[in-house]
Amino acid sequence: MKPVLAAQLYTVREFIQTADGLATSLNKVRAMGYTAVQISGIGPIPDAVVKSILDDAGLTVCNTHVRAAWPWNDLDPIIAQHHLWKCRHVAVGSMPQEYRVSEEGFRRFAAEANEIGERLSKAGLTFSYHNHSFEFVRFGKRTGLDLIYEETDPRYLKAELDTYWIQHGGGDPAAWIKKMNQRMPTVHLKDMVILNGQQAMAEVGEGNLNWPAILQACREAGVEWYAVEQDECQRDPFESLKISYDNLKAMGLQ
């Protein structure tokens, strides 16, 4: 499959809380050149309405961030939603706060994620974990992120690595992508700059990350979807999405 650029809708979350807002926003995203989106941060809009808006805008759903309370005990609505949207890839945006305080908590999360991933796999879906930087806490010689992937089955828990947050945690984005070879359907792309002495998010290609190495690692690792995300923007979020799209296209992606 040829890699596809997608817009992570969390970037424009304040504009997509209603059906009308979602429709306007998706049309803007499609006009930029994106052909796919990751659904995250949308308001309480019925799934069938979301599907109709996506179809009208000519957009595919590459992935989602499910907001159900963890652990996900009732998977039937999640499975039905993803089948309706024709989206194979399910993800959780983070782990709950109470899991983060100890190695035991990380192990518990990994065990639960593995079980959920196995159940989703039987429905023809994949399950991925999206990292931040707190997972780079160390337990002996390995990080929490190491623990999550070493203690889960690659068939049942995939990676949705975030380039900014890996760098923020002191990791090497390209090295981590290579480590997740054939285990990462979607990557999250955002850049890093220093503003007033602090790390800050930036449009892809406007900051200090090593994009040639990152994109080459993605190609080698078999990444299918390149999702542009920016949790915090220094300008209009739609303008940020467009800048990232144009820069990535200039780097050889479509």
Short mmCIF file of C-alpha atoms in Angstrom, two decimals:
data_model
loop_
_atom_site.label_atom_id
_atom_site.label_comp_id
_atom_site.label_asym_id
_atom_site.label_seq_id
_atom_site.Cartn_x
_atom_site.Cartn_y
_atom_site.Cartn_z
CA MET A 1 0.00 0.00 0.00
CA LYS A 2 1.29 3.45 -0.91
CA PRO A 3 1.65 5.63 2.23
CA VAL A 4 -1.08 8.25 2.62
CA LEU A 5 -1.01 11.61 4.39
CA ALA A 6 -3.80 12.10 6.91
CA ALA A 7 -4.92 14.97 9.12
CA GLN A 8 -5.31 14.09 12.80
CA LEU A 9 -8.55 15.91 13.67
CA TYR A 10 -7.49 16.49 17.27
CA THR A 11 -5.52 19.41 15.80
CA VAL A 12 -8.80 21.18 14.97
CA ARG A 13 -10.87 19.77 17.86
CA GLU A 14 -12.46 23.12 18.81
CA PHE A 15 -14.04 23.34 15.34
CA ILE A 16 -15.55 19.83 15.16
CA GLN A 17 -17.94 19.66 18.10
CA THR A 18 -21.07 19.81 15.93
CA ALA A 19 -22.08 18.15 12.66
CA ASP A 20 -21.98 21.47 10.83
CA GLY A 21 -18.56 22.27 12.25
CA LEU A 22 -17.26 18.83 11.31
CA ALA A 23 -18.56 19.18 7.75
CA THR A 24 -16.97 22.61 7.30
CA SER A 25 -13.69 21.44 8.79
CA LEU A 26 -13.48 18.25 6.72
CA ASN A 27 -14.08 20.20 3.53
CA LYS A 28 -11.23 22.54 4.49
CA VAL A 29 -8.95 19.57 5.18
CA ARG A 30 -9.83 17.95 1.85
CA ALA A 31 -9.20 21.21 -0.01
CA MET A 32 -5.65 21.25 1.41
CA GLY A 33 -4.94 17.96 -0.33
CA TYR A 34 -5.45 15.45 2.50
CA THR A 35 -7.38 12.35 1.47
CA ALA A 36 -7.64 10.77 4.92
CA VAL A 37 -8.25 11.78 8.53
CA GLN A 38 -7.82 10.30 11.96
CA ILE A 39 -10.97 10.77 14.01
CA SER A 40 -10.17 12.18 17.43
CA GLY A 41 -11.64 14.96 19.53
CA ILE A 42 -14.96 15.23 17.69
CA GLY A 43 -18.17 16.13 19.51
CA PRO A 44 -21.12 13.81 20.27
CA ILE A 45 -22.14 13.34 16.64
CA PRO A 46 -23.91 10.08 15.67
CA ASP A 47 -21.64 7.62 13.87
CA ALA A 48 -23.90 7.45 10.81
CA VAL A 49 -23.85 11.24 10.50
CA VAL A 50 -20.05 11.24 10.74
CA LYS A 51 -19.93 8.63 7.96
CA SER A 52 -22.18 10.73 5.73
CA ILE A 53 -20.04 13.84 6.29
CA LEU A 54 -16.86 11.89 5.54
CA ASP A 55 -18.35 10.53 2.32
CA ASP A 56 -19.50 13.98 1.23
CA ALA A 57 -16.00 15.36 1.81
CA GLY A 58 -14.34 12.44 0.01
CA LEU A 59 -12.23 11.43 2.99
CA THR A 60 -11.12 8.05 4.33
CA VAL A 61 -10.66 7.28 8.04
CA CYS A 62 -7.19 5.88 8.66
CA ASN A 63 -7.41 5.50 12.42
CA THR A 64 -9.26 6.64 15.52
CA HIS A 65 -8.64 7.52 19.14
CA VAL A 66 -11.42 5.91 21.14
CA ARG A 67 -12.54 7.88 24.20
CA ALA A 68 -14.29 5.07 26.09
CA ALA A 69 -13.25 4.60 29.72
CA TRP A 70 -10.33 2.21 30.11
CA PRO A 71 -10.30 -0.76 30.16
CA TRP A 72 -12.72 -1.23 27.27
CA ASN A 73 -15.10 -3.92 28.43
CA ASP A 74 -17.81 -3.57 25.79
CA LEU A 75 -16.12 -3.71 22.40
CA ASP A 76 -19.25 -4.25 20.31
CA PRO A 77 -20.00 -0.52 19.80
CA ILE A 78 -16.35 0.17 18.95
CA ILE A 79 -16.28 -2.68 16.43
CA ALA A 80 -19.57 -1.60 14.85
CA GLN A 81 -18.37 2.02 14.62
CA HIS A 82 -15.15 1.08 12.86
CA HIS A 83 -16.86 -1.28 10.46
CA LEU A 84 -19.34 1.50 9.59
CA TRP A 85 -16.50 3.96 8.97
CA LYS A 86 -14.51 1.29 7.04
CA CYS A 87 -11.59 1.93 9.39
CA ARG A 88 -9.35 -1.00 10.32
CA HIS A 89 -7.19 0.71 12.90
CA VAL A 90 -8.30 1.45 16.46
CA ALA A 91 -6.07 3.30 18.91
CA VAL A 92 -6.05 4.58 22.46
CA GLY A 93 -4.52 8.03 22.93
CA SER A 94 -2.81 7.34 26.26
CA MET A 95 -3.01 5.25 29.41
CA PRO A 96 -4.96 6.44 32.47
CA GLN A 97 -3.08 8.42 35.09
CA GLU A 98 -3.34 5.72 37.74
CA TYR A 99 -1.39 3.25 35.57
CA ARG A 100 1.58 5.59 35.15
CA VAL A 101 2.85 5.65 38.71
CA SER A 102 4.60 2.29 38.84
CA GLU A 103 6.07 -0.57 36.84
CA GLU A 104 3.18 -2.69 38.07
CA GLY A 105 0.77 -0.19 36.51
CA PHE A 106 2.55 -0.36 33.16
CA ARG A 107 2.44 -4.16 33.29
CA ARG A 108 -1.26 -4.11 34.09
CA PHE A 109 -1.94 -1.78 31.18
CA ALA A 110 0.08 -3.95 28.81
CA ALA A 111 -1.85 -7.06 29.85
CA GLU A 112 -5.20 -5.35 29.37
CA ALA A 113 -4.16 -3.84 26.03
CA ASN A 114 -3.01 -7.24 24.79
CA GLU A 115 -6.38 -8.79 25.64
CA ILE A 116 -8.34 -5.97 24.00
CA GLY A 117 -6.14 -6.17 20.91
CA GLU A 118 -6.73 -9.90 20.61
CA ARG A 119 -10.50 -9.38 20.75
CA LEU A 120 -10.36 -6.59 18.16
CA SER A 121 -8.16 -8.73 15.93
CA LYS A 122 -10.89 -11.37 15.77
CA ALA A 123 -13.18 -8.64 14.37
CA GLY A 124 -10.67 -7.79 11.64
CA LEU A 125 -9.32 -4.68 13.39
CA THR A 126 -5.92 -3.67 14.75
CA PHE A 127 -5.25 -1.95 18.06
CA SER A 128 -2.50 0.63 18.63
CA TYR A 129 -1.08 2.63 21.52
CA HIS A 130 -0.22 6.32 21.12
CA ASN A 131 2.67 7.48 23.29
CA HIS A 132 3.50 10.73 25.01
CA SER A 133 6.75 11.26 26.90
CA PHE A 134 5.84 9.95 30.37
CA GLU A 135 6.38 6.43 29.00
CA PHE A 136 10.12 7.15 28.97
CA VAL A 137 10.26 6.71 32.74
CA ARG A 138 12.86 4.05 33.42
CA PHE A 139 12.35 0.77 35.21
CA GLY A 140 15.88 -0.55 35.53
CA LYS A 141 17.44 -0.75 32.09
CA ARG A 142 14.27 -0.27 30.08
CA THR A 143 11.68 2.43 29.67
CA GLY A 144 7.96 2.13 30.17
CA LEU A 145 7.54 2.25 26.40
CA ASP A 146 9.94 -0.69 26.05
CA LEU A 147 7.89 -2.56 28.64
CA ILE A 148 4.59 -1.95 26.81
CA TYR A 149 5.85 -3.40 23.54
CA GLU A 150 8.03 -6.14 24.97
CA GLU A 151 5.21 -7.51 27.11
CA THR A 152 2.52 -7.52 24.42
CA ASP A 153 2.01 -9.62 21.32
CA PRO A 154 2.86 -7.71 18.11
CA ARG A 155 -0.28 -9.21 16.57
CA TYR A 156 -2.47 -7.59 19.19
CA LEU A 157 -0.82 -4.30 20.12
CA LYS A 158 0.58 -2.06 17.42
CA ALA A 159 2.45 1.23 17.83
CA GLU A 160 1.19 4.68 16.94
CA LEU A 161 4.46 6.47 17.65
CA ASP A 162 4.44 10.25 17.97
CA THR A 163 7.64 11.87 16.71
CA TYR A 164 7.40 14.95 18.95
CA TRP A 165 6.70 13.05 22.15
CA ILE A 166 9.48 10.53 21.54
CA GLN A 167 11.95 13.39 21.13
CA HIS A 168 10.42 15.13 24.17
CA GLY A 169 11.07 12.00 26.24
CA GLY A 170 14.71 11.82 25.15
CA GLY A 171 14.21 9.08 22.56
CA ASP A 172 15.28 8.93 18.93
CA PRO A 173 12.17 9.02 16.69
CA ALA A 174 13.84 7.29 13.73
CA ALA A 175 15.32 4.55 15.92
CA TRP A 176 11.98 3.89 17.60
CA ILE A 177 10.18 3.71 14.26
CA LYS A 178 12.72 1.15 13.05
CA LYS A 179 12.20 -0.81 16.27
CA MET A 180 8.47 -1.02 15.49
CA ASN A 181 9.14 -2.54 12.06
CA GLN A 182 5.89 -3.93 10.56
CA ARG A 183 4.16 -3.14 13.85
CA MET A 184 3.04 0.42 13.11
CA PRO A 185 0.19 1.12 10.66
CA THR A 186 0.05 4.82 11.58
CA VAL A 187 2.69 7.34 12.68
CA HIS A 188 1.98 10.74 14.22
CA LEU A 189 4.08 13.52 12.72
CA LYS A 190 4.74 16.78 14.52
CA ASP A 191 7.89 18.87 14.82
CA MET A 192 9.68 20.46 17.79
CA VAL A 193 11.03 23.97 18.29
CA ILE A 194 12.32 25.91 21.27
CA LEU A 195 10.17 28.90 22.28
CA ASN A 196 11.21 31.03 25.25
CA GLY A 197 13.59 28.29 26.32
CA GLN A 198 10.92 25.58 26.29
CA GLN A 199 10.11 22.73 23.93
CA ALA A 200 7.08 23.49 21.77
CA MET A 201 5.18 21.84 18.94
CA ALA A 202 5.61 23.04 15.38
CA GLU A 203 4.47 22.23 11.88
CA VAL A 204 6.37 19.40 10.21
CA GLY A 205 9.49 20.79 8.58
CA GLU A 206 9.40 24.02 10.59
CA GLY A 207 11.36 22.72 13.56
CA ASN A 208 14.42 20.72 14.53
CA LEU A 209 13.51 17.05 14.01
CA ASN A 210 15.49 14.98 11.51
CA TRP A 211 12.81 14.44 8.88
CA PRO A 212 14.92 12.66 6.26
CA ALA A 213 15.84 10.01 8.84
CA ILE A 214 12.30 9.81 10.25
CA LEU A 215 10.61 9.40 6.87
CA GLN A 216 13.17 6.85 5.69
CA ALA A 217 12.58 4.87 8.88
CA CYS A 218 8.82 5.00 8.22
CA ARG A 219 9.33 3.63 4.72
CA GLU A 220 11.53 0.81 6.00
CA ALA A 221 9.07 -0.02 8.81
CA GLY A 222 6.09 -0.34 6.48
CA VAL A 223 4.05 2.58 7.85
CA GLU A 224 0.77 2.93 5.94
CA TRP A 225 -0.58 6.24 7.22
CA TYR A 226 1.29 9.45 8.02
CA ALA A 227 -1.00 11.41 10.35
CA VAL A 228 -0.18 15.08 10.86
CA GLU A 229 -1.02 16.25 14.36
CA GLN A 230 -0.34 19.37 16.39
CA ASP A 231 -1.87 19.48 19.87
CA GLU A 232 -1.00 23.16 20.24
CA CYS A 233 -0.55 25.59 17.35
CA GLN A 234 1.10 29.01 17.27
CA ARG A 235 -1.28 30.05 14.46
CA ASP A 236 -4.66 29.01 13.04
CA PRO A 237 -4.77 25.18 13.30
CA PHE A 238 -5.96 24.79 9.71
CA GLU A 239 -3.02 26.90 8.54
CA SER A 240 -0.74 24.62 10.56
CA LEU A 241 -2.18 21.52 8.89
CA LYS A 242 -1.65 23.10 5.47
CA ILE A 243 1.98 24.05 6.21
CA SER A 244 2.74 20.50 7.36
CA TYR A 245 1.02 19.03 4.30
CA ASP A 246 2.93 21.25 1.89
CA ASN A 247 6.26 20.54 3.59
CA LEU A 248 5.67 16.79 3.61
CA LYS A 249 4.62 16.86 -0.03
CA ALA A 250 7.90 18.69 -0.81
CA MET A 251 9.69 15.88 1.04
CA GLY A 252 8.15 13.35 -1.33
CA LEU A 253 4.92 12.32 0.41
CA GLN A 254 1.40 12.74 -1.01
#
